[in-house]
Amino acid sequence: MAGLIATADIYRIEAPVSMKAYLMCAFASFGGIFFGFDSGYISGVMGMKYFINLFTGIPIPGSGATQAKKDAFTLPAWKKSLITSILSAGTFFGALIAGDLADWIGRRTTIIAGCAVFIIGVILQTASTSLGLLVAGRLIAGFGVGFVSAIIILYMSEIAPKKVRGAIVSGYQFCITIGILLASCVDYGTQGRLDTGSYRIPIALQMLWAVILAVGLFLLPESPRYHVKKGNLEMASRVLTRLRGQSEGSEYIQQELAEIVANHDDLRNSSSNLRRTILGTSLQMMQQWTGINFIFYFGTTFFQQLGTISNPFLIGLITTLVNVCSTPLSFWIVERFGRRTILIWGALGMLICEFIVSIIGVTASRESQHNNSAVSAQIAFICIYIFIFATTWGPGAWVLIGEIFPLPIRSRGVALSTASNWLWNCIIAVITPYMVGKNKGEANMGSKVFFVWGSLCTACFVYAYVLVPETKGLSLEQVDRMLEETTPRTSAKWVPHSTWAADQGMVGTGGKATHHAEKAVHTEHAATETSAV
């Protein structure tokens, strides 16, 4: 293509964006719905009478059954652990594979392939009447979720305008909460059925969300940064024109593309890539350490085991509704206060709530005391805790991992970070049933489990203060420079002072920009090999 028009003006490195382009970017966040639905339905299903009877062989207790028989009518901890954690195991490996796949066949194509794999897994789960087929289906579905959850963040971060990138990626978290809410509603509606429809209906509905996402993405363009990485500037320019809603050959498009090209071509030093990879993977680990998935994976069965709540399914639905209603606030909060600030204060708020829940649990709300007010207070603070998570750590961690990696290793970096999330998700799903289970050999911690989550949230607070940088309001290329020039605690004060194109002498030498872009395709393999740790 003809030489690019580069700029030294830090305010002209991104083209203005139309409303149509905003909506195109926002649609990608729809991927969160089937991710959230898949995470949310399992808690309710594992508490359904027909499901427990089918997968354990224990008769459903009658109205006159003793309390001992009612307590015994539950899935054993090892089955809860296996059914829940096997999906996370699949997503871990799926996310690891997705990074290289996204660099090979593209971001959009990888997500569509993930939807196809997911549908195969859902079909197997829907057909299951035994543990083996259910577990196999969840494992395969997990690979599909791994593809989507890793690459959808990468895709959105690369196509979204910098001013609303945080809000758009937060939309992914919002869609996750909608998926969880829809799953809770469906579970609530089918819990009383005494046939296979009780669990097959929630499982089968997941295919609808995957089909909608795949069809929608088929109509959307590929990431322009993927085309730059492949050295295809003609396609990158065409895609960027469509995403920004500009006219063909727009000077704004040329300047934004020149900046992306210059940044990609300049990054040959891998000294900071290990630090960024550790930051991304540890950030996702910390998000799991907040304990939020304990509520959404095991909330229904946990409330049942407390023995003080008459309708655990309804409480589970309420906590999910709080999550959904709170998350839209993050669209404004993440751009108004920044990523670092909300993670610090979010961790502080969550640890306070969790310690209060645990203290009430070991004092006033013990089952023997029949103190309904104390139980209500616990539920209230759990809801406040969910509100804080939904507006801070929920979206914040996902936004950051899409921003901190340079283009040569971005797909692998985001994939590794997402894999870390799923690894810890799996670990928590494996051990939690044993922490709160009442059977022989299980810890039966009850409300004391919140002492554990509160302690881990304290670690999240320290982590956010010491290690998390501020990336608000910067382009992905500016974030890369900021991370080279500041520490986390000084990052909020950093302001852009030059463009990558100007530093490479590309301003006023349009042909040189093209030369740099063409060089990228020859250095791609070397850069990837030396930079991905």
Short mmCIF file of C-alpha atoms in Angstrom, two decimals:
data_model
loop_
_atom_site.label_atom_id
_atom_site.label_comp_id
_atom_site.label_asym_id
_atom_site.label_seq_id
_atom_site.Cartn_x
_atom_site.Cartn_y
_atom_site.Cartn_z
CA MET A 1 0.00 0.00 0.00
CA ALA A 2 1.07 3.63 -0.24
CA GLY A 3 3.19 5.12 2.54
CA LEU A 4 1.40 5.76 5.82
CA ILE A 5 1.00 9.27 7.20
CA ALA A 6 2.57 9.28 10.68
CA THR A 7 2.13 11.96 13.35
CA ALA A 8 4.02 13.35 16.32
CA ASP A 9 0.78 14.62 17.88
CA ILE A 10 -0.11 12.36 20.84
CA TYR A 11 -3.76 13.39 20.51
CA ARG A 12 -4.09 12.17 16.91
CA ILE A 13 -2.98 8.55 17.30
CA GLU A 14 -6.57 7.27 17.34
CA ALA A 15 -9.31 8.09 14.87
CA PRO A 16 -12.69 9.49 16.02
CA VAL A 17 -15.32 6.77 16.37
CA SER A 18 -18.97 6.63 15.26
CA MET A 19 -21.84 5.18 17.30
CA LYS A 20 -22.09 2.29 14.83
CA ALA A 21 -18.45 1.47 15.52
CA TYR A 22 -19.06 1.56 19.29
CA LEU A 23 -21.89 -0.94 18.89
CA MET A 24 -19.69 -3.24 16.81
CA CYS A 25 -17.09 -3.23 19.57
CA ALA A 26 -19.69 -3.75 22.26
CA PHE A 27 -21.28 -6.79 20.60
CA ALA A 28 -18.16 -8.87 21.22
CA SER A 29 -18.86 -8.67 24.95
CA PHE A 30 -21.89 -10.90 24.31
CA GLY A 31 -19.46 -13.80 24.74
CA GLY A 32 -19.77 -13.30 28.47
CA ILE A 33 -23.38 -14.53 28.45
CA PHE A 34 -22.67 -18.15 27.64
CA PHE A 35 -19.57 -18.10 29.85
CA GLY A 36 -21.70 -16.79 32.72
CA PHE A 37 -24.61 -19.13 32.02
CA ASP A 38 -22.27 -22.11 32.01
CA SER A 39 -20.73 -21.03 35.31
CA GLY A 40 -24.08 -20.22 36.90
CA TYR A 41 -26.36 -23.13 36.09
CA ILE A 42 -24.30 -25.83 37.81
CA SER A 43 -24.87 -24.57 41.36
CA GLY A 44 -28.65 -24.89 41.04
CA VAL A 45 -28.55 -28.17 39.13
CA MET A 46 -26.47 -29.86 41.84
CA GLY A 47 -29.18 -28.96 44.36
CA MET A 48 -32.10 -30.33 42.31
CA LYS A 49 -33.88 -33.35 43.80
CA TYR A 50 -34.18 -35.31 40.56
CA PHE A 51 -30.52 -34.69 39.66
CA ILE A 52 -29.33 -35.84 43.10
CA ASN A 53 -31.54 -38.93 42.91
CA LEU A 54 -30.37 -39.79 39.37
CA PHE A 55 -26.66 -39.33 40.03
CA THR A 56 -26.50 -40.87 43.53
CA GLY A 57 -29.37 -43.37 43.65
CA ILE A 58 -30.54 -41.94 47.00
CA PRO A 59 -34.37 -41.84 47.22
CA ILE A 60 -35.96 -38.39 47.38
CA PRO A 61 -36.97 -37.77 51.05
CA GLY A 62 -40.68 -37.49 51.69
CA SER A 63 -42.35 -34.70 53.64
CA GLY A 64 -42.11 -36.72 56.85
CA ALA A 65 -38.45 -37.68 56.48
CA THR A 66 -36.11 -37.17 59.40
CA GLN A 67 -33.55 -34.37 59.37
CA ALA A 68 -30.78 -36.97 59.10
CA LYS A 69 -32.29 -38.31 55.86
CA LYS A 70 -32.68 -34.81 54.49
CA ASP A 71 -29.05 -33.99 55.32
CA ALA A 72 -27.89 -37.21 53.64
CA PHE A 73 -29.79 -36.38 50.44
CA THR A 74 -27.01 -34.51 48.68
CA LEU A 75 -24.29 -35.11 46.16
CA PRO A 76 -21.10 -36.32 47.86
CA ALA A 77 -18.30 -33.77 47.94
CA TRP A 78 -16.17 -35.67 45.42
CA LYS A 79 -18.96 -35.58 42.82
CA LYS A 80 -19.60 -31.86 43.38
CA SER A 81 -15.88 -31.25 43.11
CA LEU A 82 -15.49 -33.30 39.93
CA ILE A 83 -18.57 -31.94 38.13
CA THR A 84 -17.67 -28.34 38.91
CA SER A 85 -13.90 -28.43 38.49
CA ILE A 86 -13.71 -30.48 35.29
CA LEU A 87 -15.04 -27.53 33.27
CA SER A 88 -12.34 -25.29 34.72
CA ALA A 89 -9.71 -27.91 33.85
CA GLY A 90 -10.92 -27.87 30.24
CA THR A 91 -10.93 -24.07 30.10
CA PHE A 92 -7.37 -23.96 31.47
CA PHE A 93 -6.02 -26.05 28.60
CA GLY A 94 -8.34 -24.38 26.09
CA ALA A 95 -7.02 -20.95 27.08
CA LEU A 96 -3.41 -22.14 26.76
CA ILE A 97 -4.04 -23.41 23.22
CA ALA A 98 -6.03 -20.33 22.22
CA GLY A 99 -3.09 -17.90 22.39
CA ASP A 100 -1.09 -19.53 19.59
CA LEU A 101 -4.26 -20.36 17.67
CA ALA A 102 -5.30 -16.68 17.68
CA ASP A 103 -1.93 -15.70 16.19
CA TRP A 104 -2.27 -18.40 13.55
CA ILE A 105 -5.88 -18.20 12.33
CA GLY A 106 -6.96 -14.88 13.85
CA ARG A 107 -8.81 -13.65 16.93
CA ARG A 108 -12.30 -13.79 15.46
CA THR A 109 -11.90 -17.25 13.92
CA THR A 110 -10.57 -18.67 17.19
CA ILE A 111 -13.63 -17.42 19.07
CA ILE A 112 -15.99 -18.93 16.46
CA ALA A 113 -14.10 -22.24 16.71
CA GLY A 114 -14.49 -22.08 20.49
CA CYS A 115 -18.26 -21.73 20.08
CA ALA A 116 -18.34 -24.87 17.92
CA VAL A 117 -16.33 -26.91 20.44
CA PHE A 118 -18.55 -25.63 23.25
CA ILE A 119 -21.73 -26.73 21.45
CA ILE A 120 -20.36 -30.27 21.09
CA GLY A 121 -19.72 -30.36 24.84
CA VAL A 122 -23.20 -29.07 25.63
CA ILE A 123 -24.80 -31.75 23.43
CA LEU A 124 -22.99 -34.45 25.41
CA GLN A 125 -24.06 -32.91 28.73
CA THR A 126 -27.67 -32.66 27.61
CA ALA A 127 -27.70 -36.33 26.61
CA SER A 128 -26.15 -37.50 29.88
CA THR A 129 -27.89 -39.65 32.47
CA SER A 130 -24.66 -40.82 34.08
CA LEU A 131 -21.67 -39.11 35.64
CA GLY A 132 -19.20 -40.21 32.97
CA LEU A 133 -20.94 -38.56 30.01
CA LEU A 134 -21.74 -35.42 32.01
CA VAL A 135 -18.09 -35.01 33.02
CA ALA A 136 -16.87 -35.66 29.45
CA GLY A 137 -19.28 -33.06 28.11
CA ARG A 138 -18.20 -30.46 30.64
CA LEU A 139 -14.54 -31.13 29.84
CA ILE A 140 -15.09 -30.60 26.11
CA ALA A 141 -17.28 -27.56 26.71
CA GLY A 142 -14.49 -26.24 28.91
CA PHE A 143 -12.09 -26.21 25.96
CA GLY A 144 -14.57 -24.05 24.04
CA VAL A 145 -15.05 -21.68 26.98
CA GLY A 146 -11.24 -21.45 27.27
CA PHE A 147 -10.95 -20.37 23.63
CA VAL A 148 -13.65 -17.74 23.99
CA SER A 149 -12.79 -16.38 27.44
CA ALA A 150 -9.13 -15.86 26.51
CA ILE A 151 -9.51 -14.39 23.05
CA ILE A 152 -12.69 -12.31 23.45
CA ILE A 153 -10.80 -10.06 25.91
CA LEU A 154 -7.91 -9.79 23.45
CA TYR A 155 -10.28 -9.03 20.56
CA MET A 156 -12.23 -6.36 22.42
CA SER A 157 -9.10 -4.67 23.74
CA GLU A 158 -7.61 -4.48 20.25
CA ILE A 159 -10.67 -3.05 18.49
CA ALA A 160 -12.07 -0.74 21.21
CA PRO A 161 -11.33 3.02 21.32
CA LYS A 162 -9.05 3.99 24.23
CA LYS A 163 -11.57 6.34 25.88
CA VAL A 164 -14.12 3.58 26.41
CA ARG A 165 -11.96 0.47 26.27
CA GLY A 166 -12.40 -0.14 29.98
CA ALA A 167 -16.17 0.28 29.74
CA ILE A 168 -16.47 -2.02 26.72
CA VAL A 169 -14.37 -4.76 28.30
CA SER A 170 -16.41 -4.26 31.48
CA GLY A 171 -19.40 -5.02 29.29
CA TYR A 172 -17.99 -8.53 29.00
CA GLN A 173 -18.18 -8.88 32.79
CA PHE A 174 -21.72 -7.48 32.69
CA CYS A 175 -22.71 -10.13 30.15
CA ILE A 176 -21.19 -12.77 32.43
CA THR A 177 -23.49 -11.58 35.22
CA ILE A 178 -26.50 -11.63 32.86
CA GLY A 179 -25.60 -15.20 31.95
CA ILE A 180 -25.40 -16.17 35.62
CA LEU A 181 -28.77 -14.49 36.29
CA LEU A 182 -30.44 -16.23 33.35
CA ALA A 183 -29.05 -19.55 34.60
CA SER A 184 -30.41 -18.87 38.09
CA CYS A 185 -33.84 -18.01 36.68
CA VAL A 186 -33.93 -21.17 34.58
CA ASP A 187 -32.73 -23.28 37.54
CA TYR A 188 -35.41 -21.70 39.71
CA GLY A 189 -38.05 -22.52 37.11
CA THR A 190 -37.04 -26.17 36.60
CA GLN A 191 -35.96 -27.16 40.13
CA GLY A 192 -39.33 -28.72 40.96
CA ARG A 193 -39.49 -30.99 37.91
CA LEU A 194 -39.05 -34.69 38.65
CA ASP A 195 -37.77 -35.66 35.22
CA THR A 196 -34.62 -35.13 33.14
CA GLY A 197 -35.97 -31.76 31.99
CA SER A 198 -35.00 -30.36 35.39
CA TYR A 199 -31.33 -30.33 34.43
CA ARG A 200 -31.45 -30.80 30.64
CA ILE A 201 -33.31 -27.54 30.00
CA PRO A 202 -30.66 -25.34 31.72
CA ILE A 203 -27.84 -27.24 30.03
CA ALA A 204 -29.31 -27.22 26.51
CA LEU A 205 -30.10 -23.49 26.57
CA GLN A 206 -26.37 -22.77 26.54
CA MET A 207 -26.22 -23.65 22.85
CA LEU A 208 -28.36 -20.62 22.00
CA TRP A 209 -25.81 -18.14 23.37
CA ALA A 210 -22.94 -19.84 21.53
CA VAL A 211 -24.82 -19.74 18.22
CA ILE A 212 -25.66 -16.02 18.62
CA LEU A 213 -22.03 -15.14 19.41
CA ALA A 214 -20.62 -17.19 16.52
CA VAL A 215 -23.04 -15.75 13.95
CA GLY A 216 -22.48 -12.19 15.21
CA LEU A 217 -18.70 -12.46 15.11
CA PHE A 218 -18.86 -13.93 11.62
CA LEU A 219 -20.29 -10.56 10.55
CA LEU A 220 -17.69 -8.49 12.45
CA PRO A 221 -14.16 -7.72 11.17
CA GLU A 222 -10.91 -9.25 12.36
CA SER A 223 -8.66 -7.24 14.72
CA PRO A 224 -6.55 -4.70 12.79
CA ARG A 225 -3.61 -5.43 15.09
CA TYR A 226 -3.72 -9.08 14.02
CA HIS A 227 -3.32 -7.94 10.40
CA VAL A 228 -0.42 -5.68 11.40
CA LYS A 229 1.23 -8.61 13.15
CA LYS A 230 0.87 -10.59 9.91
CA GLY A 231 2.23 -7.68 7.84
CA ASN A 232 -1.04 -7.18 5.91
CA LEU A 233 -1.43 -3.39 6.08
CA GLU A 234 -4.04 -3.18 3.32
CA MET A 235 -6.43 -5.36 5.32
CA ALA A 236 -5.50 -3.62 8.59
CA SER A 237 -6.37 -0.24 7.07
CA ARG A 238 -9.67 -1.57 5.68
CA VAL A 239 -10.68 -3.08 9.03
CA LEU A 240 -9.67 0.02 10.99
CA THR A 241 -11.71 2.18 8.61
CA ARG A 242 -14.77 0.03 9.30
CA LEU A 243 -14.21 -0.07 13.07
CA ARG A 244 -13.76 3.69 13.38
CA GLY A 245 -16.53 4.61 10.93
CA GLN A 246 -14.17 6.77 8.87
CA SER A 247 -13.96 7.27 5.12
CA GLU A 248 -11.53 5.27 2.98
CA GLY A 249 -8.03 6.76 3.07
CA SER A 250 -8.78 8.97 6.10
CA GLU A 251 -5.72 10.70 7.54
CA TYR A 252 -6.87 9.69 11.02
CA ILE A 253 -6.81 6.02 9.99
CA GLN A 254 -3.35 6.41 8.47
CA GLN A 255 -1.98 7.99 11.64
CA GLU A 256 -3.50 5.40 13.97
CA LEU A 257 -2.21 2.56 11.80
CA ALA A 258 1.26 4.13 11.61
CA GLU A 259 1.41 4.23 15.42
CA ILE A 260 0.40 0.55 15.71
CA VAL A 261 3.00 -0.40 13.10
CA ALA A 262 5.76 1.62 14.78
CA ASN A 263 4.99 0.12 18.18
CA HIS A 264 5.00 -3.43 16.84
CA ASP A 265 8.23 -2.92 14.88
CA ASP A 266 10.07 -1.28 17.77
CA LEU A 267 9.37 -3.95 20.39
CA ARG A 268 12.28 -6.34 20.19
CA ASN A 269 13.40 -6.16 23.83
CA SER A 270 11.87 -8.92 25.95
CA SER A 271 13.28 -7.75 29.29
CA SER A 272 9.89 -6.55 30.64
CA ASN A 273 7.77 -9.34 29.17
CA LEU A 274 8.38 -11.73 32.06
CA ARG A 275 7.26 -9.02 34.50
CA ARG A 276 4.09 -8.38 32.52
CA THR A 277 3.31 -12.09 32.22
CA ILE A 278 3.68 -12.51 35.98
CA LEU A 279 1.46 -9.46 36.52
CA GLY A 280 -1.26 -10.80 34.22
CA THR A 281 -1.27 -14.34 35.60
CA SER A 282 -1.10 -13.24 39.24
CA LEU A 283 -3.86 -10.66 38.72
CA GLN A 284 -6.24 -13.36 37.51
CA MET A 285 -5.19 -15.59 40.39
CA MET A 286 -6.04 -12.80 42.81
CA GLN A 287 -9.46 -12.32 41.21
CA GLN A 288 -10.23 -15.97 42.03
CA TRP A 289 -8.84 -15.52 45.55
CA THR A 290 -11.60 -13.02 46.30
CA GLY A 291 -13.87 -16.07 46.72
CA ILE A 292 -16.63 -14.83 44.43
CA ASN A 293 -17.08 -18.15 42.64
CA PHE A 294 -17.74 -19.85 45.95
CA ILE A 295 -21.06 -17.98 45.95
CA PHE A 296 -21.91 -18.69 42.31
CA TYR A 297 -20.69 -22.31 42.17
CA PHE A 298 -21.74 -23.51 45.61
CA GLY A 299 -24.08 -20.80 46.89
CA THR A 300 -27.27 -22.86 46.65
CA THR A 301 -25.81 -25.95 48.32
CA PHE A 302 -24.00 -23.80 50.92
CA PHE A 303 -27.23 -22.07 51.92
CA GLN A 304 -28.94 -25.49 52.09
CA GLN A 305 -26.25 -26.79 54.44
CA LEU A 306 -26.60 -23.83 56.79
CA GLY A 307 -30.05 -25.19 57.65
CA THR A 308 -31.38 -21.72 58.50
CA ILE A 309 -32.67 -20.63 55.07
CA SER A 310 -36.06 -21.90 53.88
CA ASN A 311 -35.52 -21.25 50.14
CA PRO A 312 -31.83 -21.42 49.16
CA PHE A 313 -32.69 -21.21 45.44
CA LEU A 314 -34.36 -17.84 45.98
CA ILE A 315 -31.38 -16.48 47.97
CA GLY A 316 -29.09 -17.67 45.19
CA LEU A 317 -31.27 -15.81 42.68
CA ILE A 318 -31.13 -12.63 44.80
CA THR A 319 -27.32 -12.69 45.05
CA THR A 320 -27.13 -13.15 41.28
CA LEU A 321 -29.52 -10.25 40.72
CA VAL A 322 -27.32 -8.02 42.89
CA ASN A 323 -24.37 -9.00 40.71
CA VAL A 324 -26.21 -8.06 37.51
CA CYS A 325 -27.57 -4.74 38.76
CA SER A 326 -24.20 -3.66 40.18
CA THR A 327 -21.96 -4.39 37.19
CA PRO A 328 -23.21 -1.57 34.88
CA LEU A 329 -21.84 0.93 37.42
CA SER A 330 -18.38 -0.38 36.56
CA PHE A 331 -18.72 1.08 33.03
CA TRP A 332 -18.44 4.52 34.60
CA ILE A 333 -16.29 3.66 37.62
CA VAL A 334 -13.48 1.99 35.65
CA GLU A 335 -13.06 5.06 33.41
CA ARG A 336 -13.71 7.69 36.08
CA PHE A 337 -11.47 6.39 38.88
CA GLY A 338 -9.12 4.11 36.97
CA ARG A 339 -8.10 0.48 37.21
CA ARG A 340 -5.59 0.66 40.06
CA THR A 341 -7.80 2.72 42.37
CA ILE A 342 -10.86 0.50 42.10
CA LEU A 343 -8.84 -2.67 42.71
CA ILE A 344 -7.29 -1.26 45.89
CA TRP A 345 -10.54 0.01 47.37
CA GLY A 346 -12.51 -2.97 46.09
CA ALA A 347 -10.25 -5.43 47.90
CA LEU A 348 -10.56 -3.39 51.09
CA GLY A 349 -14.36 -3.34 50.93
CA MET A 350 -14.60 -7.06 50.20
CA LEU A 351 -12.31 -8.15 53.02
CA ILE A 352 -14.36 -6.11 55.52
CA CYS A 353 -17.61 -7.72 54.33
CA GLU A 354 -16.19 -11.23 54.40
CA PHE A 355 -14.83 -10.93 57.92
CA ILE A 356 -18.19 -9.55 59.11
CA VAL A 357 -20.04 -12.51 57.51
CA SER A 358 -17.72 -15.00 59.16
CA ILE A 359 -17.87 -13.32 62.59
CA ILE A 360 -21.67 -13.25 62.53
CA GLY A 361 -21.64 -16.88 61.39
CA VAL A 362 -19.63 -18.13 64.37
CA THR A 363 -21.54 -16.03 66.90
CA ALA A 364 -25.14 -14.95 66.37
CA SER A 365 -26.29 -17.01 63.37
CA ARG A 366 -25.42 -20.54 64.46
CA GLU A 367 -28.19 -22.99 63.53
CA SER A 368 -28.83 -23.85 67.18
CA GLN A 369 -29.72 -20.22 67.97
CA HIS A 370 -32.42 -19.86 65.24
CA ASN A 371 -31.51 -16.17 64.88
CA ASN A 372 -33.15 -15.10 61.63
CA SER A 373 -31.97 -11.51 62.01
CA ALA A 374 -28.35 -12.63 62.12
CA VAL A 375 -28.84 -14.79 59.03
CA SER A 376 -30.43 -11.83 57.24
CA ALA A 377 -27.42 -9.71 58.19
CA GLN A 378 -25.09 -12.34 56.71
CA ILE A 379 -27.04 -12.36 53.45
CA ALA A 380 -26.99 -8.54 53.38
CA PHE A 381 -23.20 -8.38 53.75
CA ILE A 382 -22.77 -11.12 51.16
CA CYS A 383 -24.82 -8.96 48.79
CA ILE A 384 -22.66 -5.89 49.61
CA TYR A 385 -19.56 -8.01 48.97
CA ILE A 386 -20.97 -9.07 45.58
CA PHE A 387 -21.78 -5.41 44.78
CA ILE A 388 -18.18 -4.38 45.50
CA PHE A 389 -16.73 -7.24 43.44
CA ALA A 390 -19.05 -6.51 40.50
CA THR A 391 -17.96 -2.87 40.34
CA THR A 392 -14.21 -3.37 40.94
CA TRP A 393 -12.37 -6.69 40.69
CA GLY A 394 -14.94 -8.33 38.43
CA PRO A 395 -14.33 -6.10 35.38
CA GLY A 396 -11.03 -4.53 36.49
CA ALA A 397 -8.91 -7.67 36.26
CA TRP A 398 -10.21 -8.48 32.76
CA VAL A 399 -9.66 -4.91 31.54
CA LEU A 400 -6.05 -4.88 32.72
CA ILE A 401 -4.93 -8.14 31.14
CA GLY A 402 -6.13 -6.87 27.76
CA GLU A 403 -3.99 -3.73 28.13
CA ILE A 404 -0.63 -4.63 29.66
CA PHE A 405 0.91 -6.84 26.94
CA PRO A 406 2.75 -5.57 23.83
CA LEU A 407 1.47 -6.73 20.45
CA PRO A 408 4.15 -9.40 19.75
CA ILE A 409 3.14 -11.39 22.85
CA ARG A 410 -0.37 -10.04 23.48
CA SER A 411 -2.29 -13.13 22.40
CA ARG A 412 -0.06 -15.46 24.44
CA GLY A 413 -0.01 -13.10 27.41
CA VAL A 414 -3.79 -12.75 27.57
CA ALA A 415 -4.19 -16.50 27.05
CA LEU A 416 -1.75 -17.33 29.89
CA SER A 417 -3.51 -14.86 32.18
CA THR A 418 -6.90 -16.35 31.39
CA ALA A 419 -5.49 -19.84 31.89
CA SER A 420 -4.30 -18.71 35.33
CA ASN A 421 -7.85 -17.61 36.14
CA TRP A 422 -9.20 -21.02 35.18
CA LEU A 423 -6.44 -22.91 36.97
CA TRP A 424 -7.30 -21.22 40.25
CA ASN A 425 -10.99 -21.50 39.44
CA CYS A 426 -10.43 -25.25 39.14
CA ILE A 427 -8.41 -25.46 42.36
CA ILE A 428 -11.10 -23.59 44.31
CA ALA A 429 -13.84 -25.74 42.74
CA VAL A 430 -11.97 -28.90 43.80
CA ILE A 431 -11.27 -27.97 47.42
CA THR A 432 -14.34 -25.90 48.38
CA PRO A 433 -16.85 -28.79 48.70
CA TYR A 434 -14.49 -30.42 51.19
CA MET A 435 -14.15 -27.16 53.12
CA VAL A 436 -17.90 -26.78 53.73
CA GLY A 437 -19.13 -30.39 53.42
CA LYS A 438 -20.75 -32.10 56.42
CA ASN A 439 -19.83 -35.70 55.64
CA LYS A 440 -17.14 -37.69 57.42
CA GLY A 441 -13.65 -36.46 56.58
CA GLU A 442 -14.88 -33.03 55.43
CA ALA A 443 -14.10 -29.78 57.22
CA ASN A 444 -17.71 -28.58 57.73
CA MET A 445 -16.47 -24.98 58.07
CA GLY A 446 -19.87 -23.41 57.38
CA SER A 447 -19.67 -19.64 57.69
CA LYS A 448 -16.05 -19.92 58.90
CA VAL A 449 -15.05 -20.37 55.26
CA PHE A 450 -15.40 -16.59 54.93
CA PHE A 451 -12.41 -16.17 57.25
CA VAL A 452 -10.42 -17.84 54.46
CA TRP A 453 -11.82 -15.58 51.74
CA GLY A 454 -11.35 -12.49 53.93
CA SER A 455 -7.69 -13.38 54.49
CA LEU A 456 -7.15 -13.90 50.78
CA CYS A 457 -8.83 -10.56 50.03
CA THR A 458 -6.34 -8.95 52.41
CA ALA A 459 -3.60 -10.36 50.18
CA CYS A 460 -5.44 -8.89 47.16
CA PHE A 461 -5.44 -5.46 48.83
CA VAL A 462 -1.66 -5.52 49.38
CA TYR A 463 -1.09 -6.89 45.88
CA ALA A 464 -3.16 -4.15 44.19
CA TYR A 465 -1.36 -1.39 46.10
CA VAL A 466 2.14 -2.69 45.38
CA LEU A 467 1.91 -4.15 41.87
CA VAL A 468 -1.07 -2.89 39.83
CA PRO A 469 -0.40 0.01 37.40
CA GLU A 470 -2.88 2.62 36.17
CA THR A 471 -3.75 2.35 32.46
CA LYS A 472 -6.82 4.59 32.22
CA GLY A 473 -7.21 6.79 29.13
CA LEU A 474 -4.18 5.47 27.23
CA SER A 475 -3.97 3.66 23.91
CA LEU A 476 -2.52 0.15 24.01
CA GLU A 477 0.71 1.54 22.55
CA GLN A 478 0.87 4.27 25.21
CA VAL A 479 0.25 1.70 27.96
CA ASP A 480 3.27 -0.18 26.68
CA ARG A 481 5.50 2.88 27.00
CA MET A 482 4.07 3.84 30.39
CA LEU A 483 4.95 0.40 31.80
CA GLU A 484 8.54 0.87 30.62
CA GLU A 485 8.93 4.29 32.23
CA THR A 486 7.09 4.11 35.58
CA THR A 487 6.42 1.98 38.64
CA PRO A 488 2.89 0.93 39.65
CA ARG A 489 2.69 3.58 42.37
CA THR A 490 3.76 6.40 40.02
CA SER A 491 1.92 5.19 36.92
CA ALA A 492 -1.20 7.32 37.50
CA LYS A 493 0.88 10.51 37.06
CA TRP A 494 2.39 9.48 33.73
CA VAL A 495 1.35 11.41 30.62
CA PRO A 496 2.24 10.62 26.98
CA HIS A 497 5.12 12.75 25.71
CA SER A 498 5.73 11.42 22.17
CA THR A 499 4.48 8.90 19.65
CA TRP A 500 6.16 5.67 18.59
CA ALA A 501 6.09 6.88 14.98
CA ALA A 502 7.93 10.10 15.86
CA ASP A 503 10.57 8.24 17.89
CA GLN A 504 11.28 6.00 14.89
CA GLY A 505 11.64 8.96 12.56
CA MET A 506 8.55 8.04 10.55
CA VAL A 507 6.90 11.49 10.68
CA GLY A 508 7.04 13.11 7.26
CA THR A 509 8.49 9.95 5.66
CA GLY A 510 5.40 7.99 4.73
CA GLY A 511 7.32 5.40 2.71
CA LYS A 512 9.42 4.59 5.75
CA ALA A 513 6.29 3.65 7.71
CA THR A 514 5.45 1.11 5.07
CA HIS A 515 8.99 -0.27 5.15
CA HIS A 516 8.73 -0.77 8.89
CA ALA A 517 5.38 -2.50 8.51
CA GLU A 518 6.66 -4.89 5.87
CA LYS A 519 9.64 -5.71 8.10
CA ALA A 520 7.27 -6.89 10.84
CA VAL A 521 6.26 -10.03 8.97
CA HIS A 522 9.92 -11.13 8.70
CA THR A 523 10.62 -10.57 12.39
CA GLU A 524 7.36 -11.99 13.77
CA HIS A 525 8.64 -15.48 14.44
CA ALA A 526 11.83 -14.28 16.12
CA ALA A 527 9.91 -11.82 18.28
CA THR A 528 7.40 -14.44 19.37
CA GLU A 529 10.06 -17.00 20.22
CA THR A 530 12.11 -14.61 22.35
CA SER A 531 9.30 -12.72 24.02
CA ALA A 532 6.76 -15.29 25.19
CA VAL A 533 7.99 -16.68 28.48
#
